[in-house]
């Protein structure tokens, strides 16, 4: 959540295996948070934020119920809302740009 900037562009590096997604969307004690009772409904992706095509700023994980394409760029909208403080997640809209 700390690195989020509206309009940020990211490029999808790869999709995470489903068991890893479920593990990442649970608390350290294995419990689920109320907003994520079914973490297996989500897909996880490794993405890199880009300020320019030749400069990588950071790498992070994005969770979505929709499929994203590898090696494709997406931009985050300004509509971000806190989704889970326990897991440090927010919800926002993304649009494919390339």
C-alpha atoms as a printed R data frame, in Angstrom:
   type eleno elety resid chain resno       x       y       z
1  ATOM     1    CA   UNK     A     1   0.000   0.000   0.000
2  ATOM     2    CA   UNK     A     2   2.872   2.394   0.713
3  ATOM     3    CA   UNK     A     3   4.153   2.336  -2.887
4  ATOM     4    CA   UNK     A     4   0.787   2.953  -4.559
5  ATOM     5    CA   UNK     A     5   0.528   5.945  -6.870
6  ATOM     6    CA   UNK     A     6  -2.537   6.646  -9.042
7  ATOM     7    CA   UNK     A     7  -1.556   6.363 -12.675
8  ATOM     8    CA   UNK     A     8   1.335   4.034 -11.862
9  ATOM     9    CA   UNK     A     9   2.233   1.780 -14.769
10 ATOM    10    CA   UNK     A    10   3.191  -1.839 -14.127
11 ATOM    11    CA   UNK     A    11   4.269  -4.680 -16.368
12 ATOM    12    CA   UNK     A    12   3.224  -8.253 -15.558
13 ATOM    13    CA   UNK     A    13   6.252 -10.498 -15.106
14 ATOM    14    CA   UNK     A    14   4.568 -13.824 -14.342
15 ATOM    15    CA   UNK     A    15   1.604 -15.526 -12.688
16 ATOM    16    CA   UNK     A    16   2.017 -17.115  -9.254
17 ATOM    17    CA   UNK     A    17   0.961 -20.726  -8.591
18 ATOM    18    CA   UNK     A    18  -2.451 -21.002  -6.887
19 ATOM    19    CA   UNK     A    19  -1.111 -22.508  -3.598
20 ATOM    20    CA   UNK     A    20   1.258 -19.549  -3.161
21 ATOM    21    CA   UNK     A    21  -1.582 -17.065  -3.810
22 ATOM    22    CA   UNK     A    22  -3.724 -18.722  -1.140
23 ATOM    23    CA   UNK     A    23  -0.832 -18.692   1.326
24 ATOM    24    CA   UNK     A    24  -0.094 -14.999   0.675
25 ATOM    25    CA   UNK     A    25  -3.751 -14.078   1.190
26 ATOM    26    CA   UNK     A    26  -3.885 -15.655   4.650
27 ATOM    27    CA   UNK     A    27  -2.626 -14.309   7.949
28 ATOM    28    CA   UNK     A    28   0.653 -15.727   9.321
29 ATOM    29    CA   UNK     A    29  -1.380 -18.051  11.574
30 ATOM    30    CA   UNK     A    30  -3.170 -19.501   8.515
31 ATOM    31    CA   UNK     A    31  -6.509 -17.835   9.221
32 ATOM    32    CA   UNK     A    32  -8.394 -15.847   6.612
33 ATOM    33    CA   UNK     A    33  -9.419 -12.214   7.004
34 ATOM    34    CA   UNK     A    34 -13.160 -11.397   6.771
35 ATOM    35    CA   UNK     A    35 -12.908  -9.724   3.336
36 ATOM    36    CA   UNK     A    36 -11.025 -12.739   1.918
37 ATOM    37    CA   UNK     A    37 -12.973 -15.776   3.054
38 ATOM    38    CA   UNK     A    38 -12.136 -17.485  -0.267
39 ATOM    39    CA   UNK     A    39  -8.514 -16.630  -1.166
40 ATOM    40    CA   UNK     A    40  -8.617 -19.380  -3.804
41 ATOM    41    CA   UNK     A    41 -10.879 -17.110  -5.928
42 ATOM    42    CA   UNK     A    42  -7.909 -14.854  -6.702
43 ATOM    43    CA   UNK     A    43  -5.044 -15.018  -9.165
44 ATOM    44    CA   UNK     A    44  -1.664 -13.588  -8.201
45 ATOM    45    CA   UNK     A    45   0.879 -11.881 -10.426
46 ATOM    46    CA   UNK     A    46   4.393 -10.551  -9.994
47 ATOM    47    CA   UNK     A    47   4.499  -7.043 -11.503
48 ATOM    48    CA   UNK     A    48   7.182  -4.393 -11.877
49 ATOM    49    CA   UNK     A    49   6.364  -0.732 -11.715
50 ATOM    50    CA   UNK     A    50   7.802   1.378 -14.507
51 ATOM    51    CA   UNK     A    51   8.562   5.078 -14.672
52 ATOM    52    CA   UNK     A    52  10.335   4.638 -17.994
53 ATOM    53    CA   UNK     A    53  10.776   1.507 -20.040
54 ATOM    54    CA   UNK     A    54  14.479   1.312 -19.142
55 ATOM    55    CA   UNK     A    55  14.080   1.931 -15.380
56 ATOM    56    CA   UNK     A    56  12.421  -0.505 -12.963
57 ATOM    57    CA   UNK     A    57  11.248   1.071  -9.709
58 ATOM    58    CA   UNK     A    58   9.858  -1.811  -7.658
59 ATOM    59    CA   UNK     A    59   8.479  -5.321  -7.854
60 ATOM    60    CA   UNK     A    60   5.286  -6.326  -6.088
61 ATOM    61    CA   UNK     A    61   2.421  -8.820  -6.112
62 ATOM    62    CA   UNK     A    62  -1.007  -7.999  -7.553
63 ATOM    63    CA   UNK     A    63  -4.084 -10.098  -6.800
64 ATOM    64    CA   UNK     A    64  -7.114 -10.125  -9.071
65 ATOM    65    CA   UNK     A    65 -10.158 -12.170  -9.955
66 ATOM    66    CA   UNK     A    66  -9.507 -11.392 -13.640
67 ATOM    67    CA   UNK     A    67  -6.654 -12.745 -15.731
68 ATOM    68    CA   UNK     A    68  -3.750 -10.469 -16.625
69 ATOM    69    CA   UNK     A    69  -1.414 -11.095 -19.535
70 ATOM    70    CA   UNK     A    70   2.300 -11.659 -18.997
71 ATOM    71    CA   UNK     A    71   4.661  -9.006 -20.386
72 ATOM    72    CA   UNK     A    72   1.732  -6.591 -20.696
73 ATOM    73    CA   UNK     A    73   1.450  -3.118 -19.198
74 ATOM    74    CA   UNK     A    74  -1.386  -1.968 -16.954
75 ATOM    75    CA   UNK     A    75  -2.095   1.316 -15.220
76 ATOM    76    CA   UNK     A    76  -3.723   1.833 -11.808
77 ATOM    77    CA   UNK     A    77  -6.624   4.256 -11.491
78 ATOM    78    CA   UNK     A    78  -7.032   6.852  -8.716
79 ATOM    79    CA   UNK     A    79  -9.986   4.980  -7.153
80 ATOM    80    CA   UNK     A    80  -7.920   3.014  -4.600
81 ATOM    81    CA   UNK     A    81  -9.562   2.019  -1.320
82 ATOM    82    CA   UNK     A    82  -8.183   0.064   1.612
83 ATOM    83    CA   UNK     A    83  -9.249  -3.572   1.218
84 ATOM    84    CA   UNK     A    84  -7.488  -5.233   4.161
85 ATOM    85    CA   UNK     A    85  -5.353  -3.476   6.745
86 ATOM    86    CA   UNK     A    86  -4.344  -6.850   8.189
87 ATOM    87    CA   UNK     A    87  -2.780  -7.934   4.893
88 ATOM    88    CA   UNK     A    88  -1.802  -4.424   3.778
89 ATOM    89    CA   UNK     A    89  -3.942  -4.619   0.628
90 ATOM    90    CA   UNK     A    90  -5.941  -2.047  -1.299
91 ATOM    91    CA   UNK     A    91  -8.467  -2.327  -4.116
92 ATOM    92    CA   UNK     A    92  -8.298  -0.353  -7.345
93 ATOM    93    CA   UNK     A    93  -9.155  -0.540 -11.026
94 ATOM    94    CA   UNK     A    94  -6.509  -1.358 -13.613
95 ATOM    95    CA   UNK     A    95  -6.546  -0.813 -17.350
96 ATOM    96    CA   UNK     A    96  -4.436  -2.554 -19.963
97 ATOM    97    CA   UNK     A    97  -2.176  -0.119 -21.800
98 ATOM    98    CA   UNK     A    98   0.108  -2.319 -23.913
